[in-house]
């Protein structure tokens, strides 16, 4: 792998140069001269560098269903989505994930935490696009005896297969949710994860219905239920966590659980808007951000997600000082990498070279009194011009290889889901 | 003025051609051939046409303060903004409005309802940029005897001057708010407006504090106060209206008042999030959307505004079916034109030629199952490629004349406000 030198770029109020060697940010200094003939030099003038975003909860191939069902009550929406998902196959997941990766690259995401079906196809797409993906094998058995058994076997098979996935893709365990997975498989899946040092990715306390049903059935909250089984840890990535008791927050904090907050999905599906960002952070949880799938978002844009997260925090707390910018940006970048045990999501020497170069010579960044505020509240993802993931340029001046084919394949295939 | 022919463009599920003659959409048909030699032909393939947005509440030149004060409690934020506003002059308002117009053009807004100072400079900027602006002379006297008198005189002078503003700019009366304008000037200003057939633009029931203070002082709500003076009518554009009683909604509806809802500002300043979109529409009010100024938004992007309006409506109402797309889009386009008594904000024969041509051959519109959903929930304003206002192309393939100079002038001048 060659070297990349980004010259004269804006970083936190200063102009610096950044040298990337292999997959790592090797040096940051006021001035760095070309170090060798094979160094690719990028002109950073009029531009700023930001860390790659970590999208901590998505179902990538759902891009195939973007706009598929709108303005419907939750049950009708879910029925429509499930009907479409029955028609998924390797081809649709492959091209759907390609489109998702294309979109994530265009919007500056370098790491994503995926939970979907046909994961070999999702992994293939992610590898080809050059992004960093965490893909979980999803347990979802609806207490069906046959599935309970077969999913364990398939999980073990998939885990073996994952050893040849290459450096950018990581295998994880997906436990869909408390109400869709049998108690015995929940325990089995967490055990399997612990034994093999894997992360676990779950939906947790997303809706009021889920929260109340669990209380009715188990006499405890969903968080308490998982805790009673000893399943809370910093290896857990819990998506949503909208409905929480005080004790839930304490449990999630004490165990340093990683929370993926998905504001756009929570608003659009009316799951709830008063996510306890401050309480969870203060308690010790690692609050990250995610987009959820495009069926409920409808994009994978982390700039959108950051903005709306911050705006809604301010509003529901009745405090314009809620959601300070540095903390917000950290939740969309560094915290996600931390959840995955990676040194990334920040521009530091020694960190993974996952970053974006963004144009600030435009109206969105004028005047540039407060760069972070312009990024979050004024800009949109078109400002993102060049994206580097794992030391490799995956988008240069907004060009991503193979883009046209992805669009035409998705246009050809999405109808398969509507049979 | 020549003719413009847009060929083979997507409009509501069909491919059509659109002929613009003068400032009007003259013809929409499956096929239209070039009509004369001076016809400018635009290729609509891979593109869609949408009406221009009407931004019904802004303070354009506040672009100068974008990001100037962030994450602060309301009183500290207000103090900082007022301190900056003291340093405004013709030059800063002129270039600030130019930047605002540049941003509005780039994001597809063709009509805006402005309320700010040094309006001659704002009008000059708007005319040069080719947008349709409504500029109100602002009453804001804080019960100061001298100002009460002088503002009346200046208003009359400005009104006379406005007769030479040209066709794109309209004079209106601004009454800042109930708590900043003396009762005698409120009555005088509305009388003046009625006498000359002018619209009135006010801030109304924006914060809980305003609502409660009025009840304490006048034993009625702000809406009831204006109503008791006989000032409610369809010539009124009332910005915000966040805090409303049932009787307020009834009053606003019965009088067909135009409401400018500014969700991003309401969230960011924590004014309130449960705007009564449905109740106001059902009662008969004309609900429009706005951005407010960039000091509290921090952009003038109506796509952003539409998306967040819809998401928050769904969430606070606990109903994913709230905010149906056609009604939402109408509130951002047609309803604003209607408020101003203009036949625009829709793509119809005979309507004003205020429209945008947007690129749909990209990942944001793939798949294109639901164009409106893609526009509101997936796209960003970069999709907007060409903007036509009053039959004139003001942006072509994202190029706006004079853009670089605007950015450099603002960068030079914004520091003047920080003295």
PDB file of C-alpha atoms in Angstrom, chain A residues 10 46-48 50 303 358-384, chain B residues 63 66-67 99 103 298-299 407 410-411 414:
ATOM      1  CA  UNK A  10      -8.073  22.667   8.071  1.00  0.00           C
ATOM      2  CA  UNK A  46     -10.212  25.253   1.061  1.00  0.00           C
ATOM      3  CA  UNK A  47     -10.963  21.931   2.714  1.00  0.00           C
ATOM      4  CA  UNK A  48     -11.219  20.408   6.172  1.00  0.00           C
ATOM      5  CA  UNK A  50     -13.076  15.113   9.705  1.00  0.00           C
ATOM      6  CA  UNK A 303     -24.767  14.399   8.969  1.00  0.00           C
ATOM      7  CA  UNK A 358     -14.758  18.163   2.996  1.00  0.00           C
ATOM      8  CA  UNK A 359     -15.110  21.340   0.979  1.00  0.00           C
ATOM      9  CA  UNK A 360     -15.491  24.433   3.153  1.00  0.00           C
ATOM     10  CA  UNK A 361     -15.135  26.986   0.365  1.00  0.00           C
ATOM     11  CA  UNK A 362     -18.885  27.346  -0.090  1.00  0.00           C
ATOM     12  CA  UNK A 363     -21.928  29.132   1.312  1.00  0.00           C
ATOM     13  CA  UNK A 364     -22.612  26.467   3.932  1.00  0.00           C
ATOM     14  CA  UNK A 365     -19.351  27.229   5.686  1.00  0.00           C
ATOM     15  CA  UNK A 366     -19.559  31.016   5.227  1.00  0.00           C
ATOM     16  CA  UNK A 367     -18.806  32.666   7.529  1.00  0.00           C
ATOM     17  CA  UNK A 368     -16.693  30.010   9.224  1.00  0.00           C
ATOM     18  CA  UNK A 369     -17.050  31.297  12.788  1.00  0.00           C
ATOM     19  CA  UNK A 370     -17.799  27.846  14.198  1.00  0.00           C
ATOM     20  CA  UNK A 371     -16.725  24.940  12.005  1.00  0.00           C
ATOM     21  CA  UNK A 372     -18.508  22.272  14.069  1.00  0.00           C
ATOM     22  CA  UNK A 373     -21.787  24.203  13.978  1.00  0.00           C
ATOM     23  CA  UNK A 374     -21.501  24.683  10.223  1.00  0.00           C
ATOM     24  CA  UNK A 375     -20.838  20.972   9.788  1.00  0.00           C
ATOM     25  CA  UNK A 376     -23.776  19.834  11.893  1.00  0.00           C
ATOM     26  CA  UNK A 377     -26.436  22.503  11.342  1.00  0.00           C
ATOM     27  CA  UNK A 378     -25.660  24.120   7.994  1.00  0.00           C
ATOM     28  CA  UNK A 379     -23.842  21.654   5.739  1.00  0.00           C
ATOM     29  CA  UNK A 380     -25.096  18.644   3.863  1.00  0.00           C
ATOM     30  CA  UNK A 381     -23.239  15.578   2.756  1.00  0.00           C
ATOM     31  CA  UNK A 382     -22.401  16.980  -0.638  1.00  0.00           C
ATOM     32  CA  UNK A 383     -19.588  18.883   1.093  1.00  0.00           C
ATOM     33  CA  UNK A 384     -17.844  15.537   1.540  1.00  0.00           C
TER      34      UNK A 384
ATOM     35  CA  UNK B  63     -26.365  34.701   7.417  1.00  0.00           C
ATOM     36  CA  UNK B  66     -24.211  31.846  11.059  1.00  0.00           C
ATOM     37  CA  UNK B  67     -22.709  29.785  13.891  1.00  0.00           C
ATOM     38  CA  UNK B  99     -25.454  35.323   0.734  1.00  0.00           C
ATOM     39  CA  UNK B 103     -28.194  29.939  -0.387  1.00  0.00           C
ATOM     40  CA  UNK B 298     -28.379  27.515  10.763  1.00  0.00           C
ATOM     41  CA  UNK B 299     -29.313  27.329   7.114  1.00  0.00           C
ATOM     42  CA  UNK B 407     -18.444  34.550  -0.197  1.00  0.00           C
ATOM     43  CA  UNK B 410     -19.076  38.092   3.691  1.00  0.00           C
ATOM     44  CA  UNK B 411     -15.763  36.706   4.944  1.00  0.00           C
ATOM     45  CA  UNK B 414     -18.793  39.467   9.218  1.00  0.00           C
TER      46      UNK B 414
END
